[in-house]
PDB file of C-alpha atoms and ligand atoms in Angstrom:
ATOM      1  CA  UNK P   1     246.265  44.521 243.945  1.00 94.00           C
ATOM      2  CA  UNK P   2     244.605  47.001 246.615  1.00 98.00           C
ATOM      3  CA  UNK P   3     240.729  47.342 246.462  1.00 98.00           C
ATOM      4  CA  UNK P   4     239.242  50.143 249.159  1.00 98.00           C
ATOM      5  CA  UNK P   5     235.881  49.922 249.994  1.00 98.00           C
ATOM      6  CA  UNK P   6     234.391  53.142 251.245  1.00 98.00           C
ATOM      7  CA  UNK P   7     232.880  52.059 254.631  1.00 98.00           C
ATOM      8  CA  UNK P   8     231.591  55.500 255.617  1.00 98.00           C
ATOM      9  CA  UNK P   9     228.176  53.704 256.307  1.00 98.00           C
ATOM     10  CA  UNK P  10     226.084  50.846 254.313  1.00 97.00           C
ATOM     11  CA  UNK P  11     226.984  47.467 253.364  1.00 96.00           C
ATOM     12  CA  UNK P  12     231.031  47.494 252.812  1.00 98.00           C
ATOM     13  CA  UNK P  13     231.788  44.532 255.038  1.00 98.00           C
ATOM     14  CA  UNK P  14     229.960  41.811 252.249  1.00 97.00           C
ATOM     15  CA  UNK P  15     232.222  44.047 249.633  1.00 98.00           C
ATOM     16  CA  UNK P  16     235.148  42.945 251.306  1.00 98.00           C
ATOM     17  CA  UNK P  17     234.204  39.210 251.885  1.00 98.00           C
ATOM     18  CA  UNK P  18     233.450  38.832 248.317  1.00 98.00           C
ATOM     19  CA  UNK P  19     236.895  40.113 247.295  1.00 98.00           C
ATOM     20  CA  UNK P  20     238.576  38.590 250.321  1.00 98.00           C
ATOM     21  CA  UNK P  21     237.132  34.861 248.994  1.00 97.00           C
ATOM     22  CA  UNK P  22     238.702  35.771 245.649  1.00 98.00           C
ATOM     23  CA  UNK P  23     242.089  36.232 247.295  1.00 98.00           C
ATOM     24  CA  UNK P  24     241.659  40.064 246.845  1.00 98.00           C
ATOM     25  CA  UNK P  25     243.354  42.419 249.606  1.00 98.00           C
ATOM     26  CA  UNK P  26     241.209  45.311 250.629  1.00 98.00           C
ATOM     27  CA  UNK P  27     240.914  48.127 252.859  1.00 98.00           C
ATOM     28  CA  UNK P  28     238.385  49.813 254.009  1.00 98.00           C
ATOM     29  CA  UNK P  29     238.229  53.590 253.389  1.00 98.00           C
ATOM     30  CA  UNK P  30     237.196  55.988 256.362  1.00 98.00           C
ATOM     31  CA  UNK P  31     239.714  58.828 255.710  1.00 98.00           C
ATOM     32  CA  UNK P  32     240.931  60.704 252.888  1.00 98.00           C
ATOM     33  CA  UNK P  33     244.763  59.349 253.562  1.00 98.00           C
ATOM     34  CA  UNK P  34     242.818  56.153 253.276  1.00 98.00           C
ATOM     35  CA  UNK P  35     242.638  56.835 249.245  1.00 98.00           C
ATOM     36  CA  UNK P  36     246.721  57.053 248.853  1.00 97.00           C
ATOM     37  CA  UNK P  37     247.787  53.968 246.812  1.00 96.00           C
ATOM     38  CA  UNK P  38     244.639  51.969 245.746  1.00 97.00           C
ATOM     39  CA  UNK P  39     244.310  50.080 242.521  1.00 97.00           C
ATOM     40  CA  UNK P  40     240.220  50.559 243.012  1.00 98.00           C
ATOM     41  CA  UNK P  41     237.980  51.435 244.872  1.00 98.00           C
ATOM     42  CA  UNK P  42     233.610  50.374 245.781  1.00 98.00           C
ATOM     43  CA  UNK P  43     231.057  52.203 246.529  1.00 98.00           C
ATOM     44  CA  UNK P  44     228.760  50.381 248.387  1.00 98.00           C
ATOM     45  CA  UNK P  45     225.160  50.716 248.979  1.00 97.00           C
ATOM     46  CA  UNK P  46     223.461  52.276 252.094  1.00 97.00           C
ATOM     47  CA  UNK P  47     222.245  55.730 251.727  1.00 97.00           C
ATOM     48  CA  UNK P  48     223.465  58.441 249.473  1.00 97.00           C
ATOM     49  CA  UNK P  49     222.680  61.510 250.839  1.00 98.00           C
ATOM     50  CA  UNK P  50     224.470  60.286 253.976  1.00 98.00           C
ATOM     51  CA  UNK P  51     227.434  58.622 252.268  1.00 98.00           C
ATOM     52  CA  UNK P  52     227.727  61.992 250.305  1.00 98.00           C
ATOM     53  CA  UNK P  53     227.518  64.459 253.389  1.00 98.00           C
ATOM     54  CA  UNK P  54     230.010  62.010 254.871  1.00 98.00           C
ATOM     55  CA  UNK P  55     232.410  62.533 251.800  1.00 98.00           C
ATOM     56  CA  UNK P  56     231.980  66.452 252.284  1.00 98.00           C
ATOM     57  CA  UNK P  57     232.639  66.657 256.220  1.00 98.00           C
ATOM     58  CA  UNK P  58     235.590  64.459 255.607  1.00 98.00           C
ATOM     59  CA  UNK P  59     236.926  66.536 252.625  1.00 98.00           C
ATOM     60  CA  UNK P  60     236.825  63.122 250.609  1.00 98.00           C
ATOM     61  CA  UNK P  61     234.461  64.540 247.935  1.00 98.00           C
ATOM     62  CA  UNK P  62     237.048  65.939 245.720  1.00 98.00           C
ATOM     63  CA  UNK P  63     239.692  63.338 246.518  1.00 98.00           C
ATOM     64  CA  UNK P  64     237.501  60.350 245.147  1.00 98.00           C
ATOM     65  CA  UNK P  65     235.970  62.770 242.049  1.00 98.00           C
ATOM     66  CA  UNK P  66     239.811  63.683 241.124  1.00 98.00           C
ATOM     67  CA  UNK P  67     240.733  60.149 240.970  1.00 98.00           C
ATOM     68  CA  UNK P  68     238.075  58.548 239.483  1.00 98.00           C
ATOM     69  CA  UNK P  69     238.880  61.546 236.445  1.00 97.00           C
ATOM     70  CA  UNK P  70     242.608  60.376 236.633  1.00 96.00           C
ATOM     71  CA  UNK P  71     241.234  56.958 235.318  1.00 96.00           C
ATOM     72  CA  UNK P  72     241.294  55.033 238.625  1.00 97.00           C
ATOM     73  CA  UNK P  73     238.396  52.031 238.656  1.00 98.00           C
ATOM     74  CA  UNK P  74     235.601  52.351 240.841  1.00 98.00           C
ATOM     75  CA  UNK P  75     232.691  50.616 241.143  1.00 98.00           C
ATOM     76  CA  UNK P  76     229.131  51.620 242.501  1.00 98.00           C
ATOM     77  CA  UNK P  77     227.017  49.575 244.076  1.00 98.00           C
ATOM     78  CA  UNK P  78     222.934  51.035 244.751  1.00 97.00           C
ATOM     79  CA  UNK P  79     223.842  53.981 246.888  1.00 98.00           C
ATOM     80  CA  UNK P  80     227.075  54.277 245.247  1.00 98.00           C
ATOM     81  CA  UNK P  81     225.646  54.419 241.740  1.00 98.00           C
ATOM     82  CA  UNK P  82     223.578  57.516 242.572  1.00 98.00           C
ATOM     83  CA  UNK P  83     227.189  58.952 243.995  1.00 98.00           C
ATOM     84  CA  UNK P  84     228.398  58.015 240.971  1.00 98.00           C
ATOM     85  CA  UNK P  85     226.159  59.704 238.530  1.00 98.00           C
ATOM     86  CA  UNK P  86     226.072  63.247 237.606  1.00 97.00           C
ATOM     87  CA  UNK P  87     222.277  63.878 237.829  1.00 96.00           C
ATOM     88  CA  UNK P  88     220.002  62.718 240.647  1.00 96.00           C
ATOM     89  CA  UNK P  89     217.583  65.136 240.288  1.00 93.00           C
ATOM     90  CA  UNK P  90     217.495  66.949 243.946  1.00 92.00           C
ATOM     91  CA  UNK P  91     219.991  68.595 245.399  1.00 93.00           C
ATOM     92  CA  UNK P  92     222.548  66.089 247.177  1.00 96.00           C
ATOM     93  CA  UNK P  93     226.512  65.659 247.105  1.00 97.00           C
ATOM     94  CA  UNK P  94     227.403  63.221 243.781  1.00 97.00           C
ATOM     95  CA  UNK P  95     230.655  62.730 242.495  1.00 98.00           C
ATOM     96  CA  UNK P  96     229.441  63.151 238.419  1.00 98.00           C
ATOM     97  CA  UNK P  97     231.881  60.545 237.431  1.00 98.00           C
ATOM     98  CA  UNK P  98     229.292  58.608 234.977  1.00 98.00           C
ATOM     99  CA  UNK P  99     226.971  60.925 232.727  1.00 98.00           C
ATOM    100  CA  UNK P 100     223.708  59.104 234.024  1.00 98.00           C
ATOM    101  CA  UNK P 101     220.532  60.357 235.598  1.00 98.00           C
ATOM    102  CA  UNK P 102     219.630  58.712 238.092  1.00 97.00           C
ATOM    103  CA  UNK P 103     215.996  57.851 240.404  1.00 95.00           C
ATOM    104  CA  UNK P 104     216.113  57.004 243.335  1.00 95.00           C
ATOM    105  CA  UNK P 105     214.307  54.694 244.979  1.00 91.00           C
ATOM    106  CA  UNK P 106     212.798  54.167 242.035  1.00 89.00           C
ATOM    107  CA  UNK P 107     211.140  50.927 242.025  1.00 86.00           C
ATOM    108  CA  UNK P 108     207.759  52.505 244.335  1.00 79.00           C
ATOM    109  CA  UNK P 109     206.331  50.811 247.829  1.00 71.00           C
ATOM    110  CA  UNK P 110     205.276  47.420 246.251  1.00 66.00           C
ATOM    111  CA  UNK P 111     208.338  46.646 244.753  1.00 72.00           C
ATOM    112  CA  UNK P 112     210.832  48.553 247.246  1.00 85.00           C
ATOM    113  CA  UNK P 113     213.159  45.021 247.538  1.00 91.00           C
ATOM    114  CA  UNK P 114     213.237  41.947 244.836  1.00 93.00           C
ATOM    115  CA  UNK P 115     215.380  39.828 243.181  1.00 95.00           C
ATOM    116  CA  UNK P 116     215.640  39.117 239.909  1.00 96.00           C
ATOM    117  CA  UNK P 117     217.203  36.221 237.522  1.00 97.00           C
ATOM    118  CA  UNK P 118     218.823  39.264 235.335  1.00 98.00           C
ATOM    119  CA  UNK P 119     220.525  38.197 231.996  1.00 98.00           C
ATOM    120  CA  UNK P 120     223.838  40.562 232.241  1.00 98.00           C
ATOM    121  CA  UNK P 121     225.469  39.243 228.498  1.00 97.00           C
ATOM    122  CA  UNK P 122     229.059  40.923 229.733  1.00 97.00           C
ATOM    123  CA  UNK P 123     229.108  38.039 232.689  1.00 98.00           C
ATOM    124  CA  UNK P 124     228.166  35.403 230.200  1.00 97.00           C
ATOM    125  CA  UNK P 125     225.030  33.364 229.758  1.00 97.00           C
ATOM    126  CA  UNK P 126     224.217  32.386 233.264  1.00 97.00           C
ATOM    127  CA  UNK P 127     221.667  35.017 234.449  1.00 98.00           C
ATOM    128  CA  UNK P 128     222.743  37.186 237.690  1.00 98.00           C
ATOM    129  CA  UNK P 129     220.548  36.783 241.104  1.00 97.00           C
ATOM    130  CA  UNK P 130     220.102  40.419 241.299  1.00 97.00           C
ATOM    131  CA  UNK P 131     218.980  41.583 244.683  1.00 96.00           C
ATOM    132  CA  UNK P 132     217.118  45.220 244.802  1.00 96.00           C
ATOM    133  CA  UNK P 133     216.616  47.028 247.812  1.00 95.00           C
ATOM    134  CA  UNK P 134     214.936  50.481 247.719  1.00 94.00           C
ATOM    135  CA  UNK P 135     217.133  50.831 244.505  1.00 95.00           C
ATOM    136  CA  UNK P 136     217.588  53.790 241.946  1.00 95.00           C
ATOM    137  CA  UNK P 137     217.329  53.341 238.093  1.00 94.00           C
ATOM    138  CA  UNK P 138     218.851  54.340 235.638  1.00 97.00           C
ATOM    139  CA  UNK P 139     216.553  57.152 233.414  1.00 96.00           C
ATOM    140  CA  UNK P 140     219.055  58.279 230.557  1.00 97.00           C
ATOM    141  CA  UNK P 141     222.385  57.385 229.583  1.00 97.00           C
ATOM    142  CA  UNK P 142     224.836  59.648 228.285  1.00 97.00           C
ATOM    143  CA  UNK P 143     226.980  59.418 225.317  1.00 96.00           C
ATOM    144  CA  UNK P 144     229.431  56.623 225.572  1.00 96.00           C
ATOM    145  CA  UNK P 145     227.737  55.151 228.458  1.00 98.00           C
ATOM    146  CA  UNK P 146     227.563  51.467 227.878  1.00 98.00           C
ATOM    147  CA  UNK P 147     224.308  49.550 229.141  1.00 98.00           C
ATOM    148  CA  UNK P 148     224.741  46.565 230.852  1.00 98.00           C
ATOM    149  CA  UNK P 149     221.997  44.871 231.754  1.00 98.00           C
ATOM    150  CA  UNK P 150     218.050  45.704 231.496  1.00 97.00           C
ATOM    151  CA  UNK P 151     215.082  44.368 233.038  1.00 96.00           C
ATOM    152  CA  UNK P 152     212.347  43.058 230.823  1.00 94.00           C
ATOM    153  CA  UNK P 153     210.735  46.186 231.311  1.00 93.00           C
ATOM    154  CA  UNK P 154     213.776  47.885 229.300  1.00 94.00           C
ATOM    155  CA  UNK P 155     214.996  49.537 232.605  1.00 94.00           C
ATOM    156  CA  UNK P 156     218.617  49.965 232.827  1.00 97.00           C
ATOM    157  CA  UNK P 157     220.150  48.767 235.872  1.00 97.00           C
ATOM    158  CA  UNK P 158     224.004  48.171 235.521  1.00 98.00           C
ATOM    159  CA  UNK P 159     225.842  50.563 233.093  1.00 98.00           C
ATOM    160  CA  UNK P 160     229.705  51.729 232.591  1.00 98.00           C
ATOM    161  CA  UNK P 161     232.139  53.876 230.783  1.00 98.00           C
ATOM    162  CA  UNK P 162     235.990  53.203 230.453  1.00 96.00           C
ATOM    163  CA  UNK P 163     237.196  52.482 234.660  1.00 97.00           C
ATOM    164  CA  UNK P 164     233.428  53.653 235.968  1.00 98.00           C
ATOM    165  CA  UNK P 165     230.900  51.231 236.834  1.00 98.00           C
ATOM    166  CA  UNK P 166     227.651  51.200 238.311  1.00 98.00           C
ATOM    167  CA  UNK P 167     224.902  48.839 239.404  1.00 98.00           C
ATOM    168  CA  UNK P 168     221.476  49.246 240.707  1.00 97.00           C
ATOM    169  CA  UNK P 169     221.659  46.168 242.534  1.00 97.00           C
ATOM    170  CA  UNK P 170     223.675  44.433 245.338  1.00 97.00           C
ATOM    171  CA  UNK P 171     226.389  41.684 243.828  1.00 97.00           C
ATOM    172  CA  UNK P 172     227.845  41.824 247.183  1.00 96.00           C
ATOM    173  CA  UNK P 173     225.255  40.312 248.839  1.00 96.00           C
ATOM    174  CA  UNK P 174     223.936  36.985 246.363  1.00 92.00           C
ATOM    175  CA  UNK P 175     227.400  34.925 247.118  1.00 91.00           C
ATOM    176  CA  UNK P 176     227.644  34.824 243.198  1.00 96.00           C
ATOM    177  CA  UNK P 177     231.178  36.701 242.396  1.00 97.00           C
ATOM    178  CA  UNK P 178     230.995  37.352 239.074  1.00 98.00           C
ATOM    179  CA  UNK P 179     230.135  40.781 238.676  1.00 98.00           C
ATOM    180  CA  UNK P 180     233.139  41.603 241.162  1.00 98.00           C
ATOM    181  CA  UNK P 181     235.516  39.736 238.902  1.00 98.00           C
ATOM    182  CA  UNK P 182     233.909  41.510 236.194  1.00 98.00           C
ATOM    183  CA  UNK P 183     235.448  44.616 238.424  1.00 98.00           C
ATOM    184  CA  UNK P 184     238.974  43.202 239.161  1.00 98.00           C
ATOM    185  CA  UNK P 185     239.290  42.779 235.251  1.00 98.00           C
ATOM    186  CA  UNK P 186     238.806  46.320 234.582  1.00 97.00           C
ATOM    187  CA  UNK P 187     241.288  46.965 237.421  1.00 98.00           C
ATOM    188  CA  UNK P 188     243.747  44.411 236.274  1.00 97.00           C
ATOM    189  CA  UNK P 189     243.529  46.426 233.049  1.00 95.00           C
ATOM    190  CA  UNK P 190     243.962  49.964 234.493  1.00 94.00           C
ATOM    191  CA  UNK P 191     246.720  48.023 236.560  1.00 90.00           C
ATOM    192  CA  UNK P 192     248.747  47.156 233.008  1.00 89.00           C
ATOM    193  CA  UNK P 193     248.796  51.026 232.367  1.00 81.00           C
ATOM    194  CA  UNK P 194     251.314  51.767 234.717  1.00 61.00           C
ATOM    195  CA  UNK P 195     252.328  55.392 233.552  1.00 56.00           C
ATOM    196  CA  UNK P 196     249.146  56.484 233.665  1.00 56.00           C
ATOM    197  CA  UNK P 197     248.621  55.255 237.416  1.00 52.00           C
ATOM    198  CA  UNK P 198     251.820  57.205 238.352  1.00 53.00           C
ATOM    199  CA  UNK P 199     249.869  60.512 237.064  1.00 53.00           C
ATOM    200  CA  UNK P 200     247.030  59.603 239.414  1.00 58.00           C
ATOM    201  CA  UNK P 201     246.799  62.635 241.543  1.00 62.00           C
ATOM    202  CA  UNK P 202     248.305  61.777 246.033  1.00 60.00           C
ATOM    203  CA  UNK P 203     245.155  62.447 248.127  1.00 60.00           C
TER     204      UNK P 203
HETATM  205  N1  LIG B 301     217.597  54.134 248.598  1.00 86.40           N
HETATM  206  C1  LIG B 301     218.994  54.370 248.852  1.00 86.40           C
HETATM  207  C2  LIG B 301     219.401  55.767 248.406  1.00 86.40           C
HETATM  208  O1  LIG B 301     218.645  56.414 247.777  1.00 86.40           O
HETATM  209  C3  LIG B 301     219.844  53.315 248.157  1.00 86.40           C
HETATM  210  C4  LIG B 301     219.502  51.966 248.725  1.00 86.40           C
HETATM  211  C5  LIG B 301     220.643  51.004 248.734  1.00 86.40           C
HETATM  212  O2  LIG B 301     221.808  51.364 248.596  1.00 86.40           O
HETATM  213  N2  LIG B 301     220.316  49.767 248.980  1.00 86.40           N
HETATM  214  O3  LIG B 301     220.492  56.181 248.682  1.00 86.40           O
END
């Protein structure tokens, strides 16, 4: 199993220690060619806009979009949820792979970074340290979008839909790996699919 992490700019290196403590090979993705053979790939956080101008200048937007369509697992983290999601509400480069809308930075000046004990039910009953920085929310789900876990406000902060998933928060940076085994399983699962992966489009 291959996992790329996109490490255009933002916080791919804890990505790759969490999977490399699970026994997980990864490489990090800084070129289109980069994309050829992976069995997933995370989007970490950092900022969008840049990430996404980076994916432009480096002709990586349609790459990664074409993929992700072609059923290939990938996982956003903060700044990769807003690439993720196909409304952010300004004008900026996302990939529309999850029918969400998106705010960003959502959480205003007195609460720009927490953490959170947040009870995620699909990583069983242990609550998740979930650590917010400057992070987006999720305003409306789309059809078939599958919630998975909410603040006791009701906010929405970690949703998917068949191989896309997307969190608000940082797993990658609390030492706790559930949420990227969570990841691996859906992987694992695209994995046992085998004819379909052959379809997945060469970058
Ligand atoms: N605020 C950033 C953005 O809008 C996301 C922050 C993060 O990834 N920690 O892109």
């Amino acid at each position: 199993m291959l996992i790329g992490v996109l490490a255009l700019q933002g916080a791919f290196i804890e990505h790759e220690r969490t999977l490399a403590r699970l026994g997980v090979a990864t490489r990090e993705v800084r070129q289109r060619k980069h994309l050829d053979g992976l069995d997933g790939l995370i989007i970490p956080g950092g900022e969008s806009t840049t990430i996404g101008k980076l994916l432009d200048i480096l002709e990586m937007t349609e790459p990664v979009r074409a993929l992700g369509r072609a059923g290939l697992p990938i996982w956003g983290t903060c700044a990769g949820m807003i690439l993720l999601a196909s409304d952010v509400g300004r004008p900026q480069t996302v990939l529309g792979l999850l029918d969400i809308v998106v705010r960003r930075n959502a959480f205003g000046a007195q609460l720009d970074s927490f953490e959170t004990a947040l009870p995620v039910p699909a990583l069983g009953p242990d609550p998740f340290r979930a650590v917010f920085i400057r992070a987006p929310l999720i305003e409306r789900l789309g059809p078939g979008v599958t919630p998975l876990a909410t603040l006791e406000d009701g906010t929405i902060v970690a949703a998917e839909r068949d191989n896309i998933l997307a969190t608000s928060f940082h797993p990658e940076l609390t030492g706790d790996p559930r949420f990227h085994e969570y990841f691996l399983a859906k992987v694992a699962a695209a994995r046992a699919t085998a004819p379909e992966r052959e379809a997945l489009p060469r970058p």
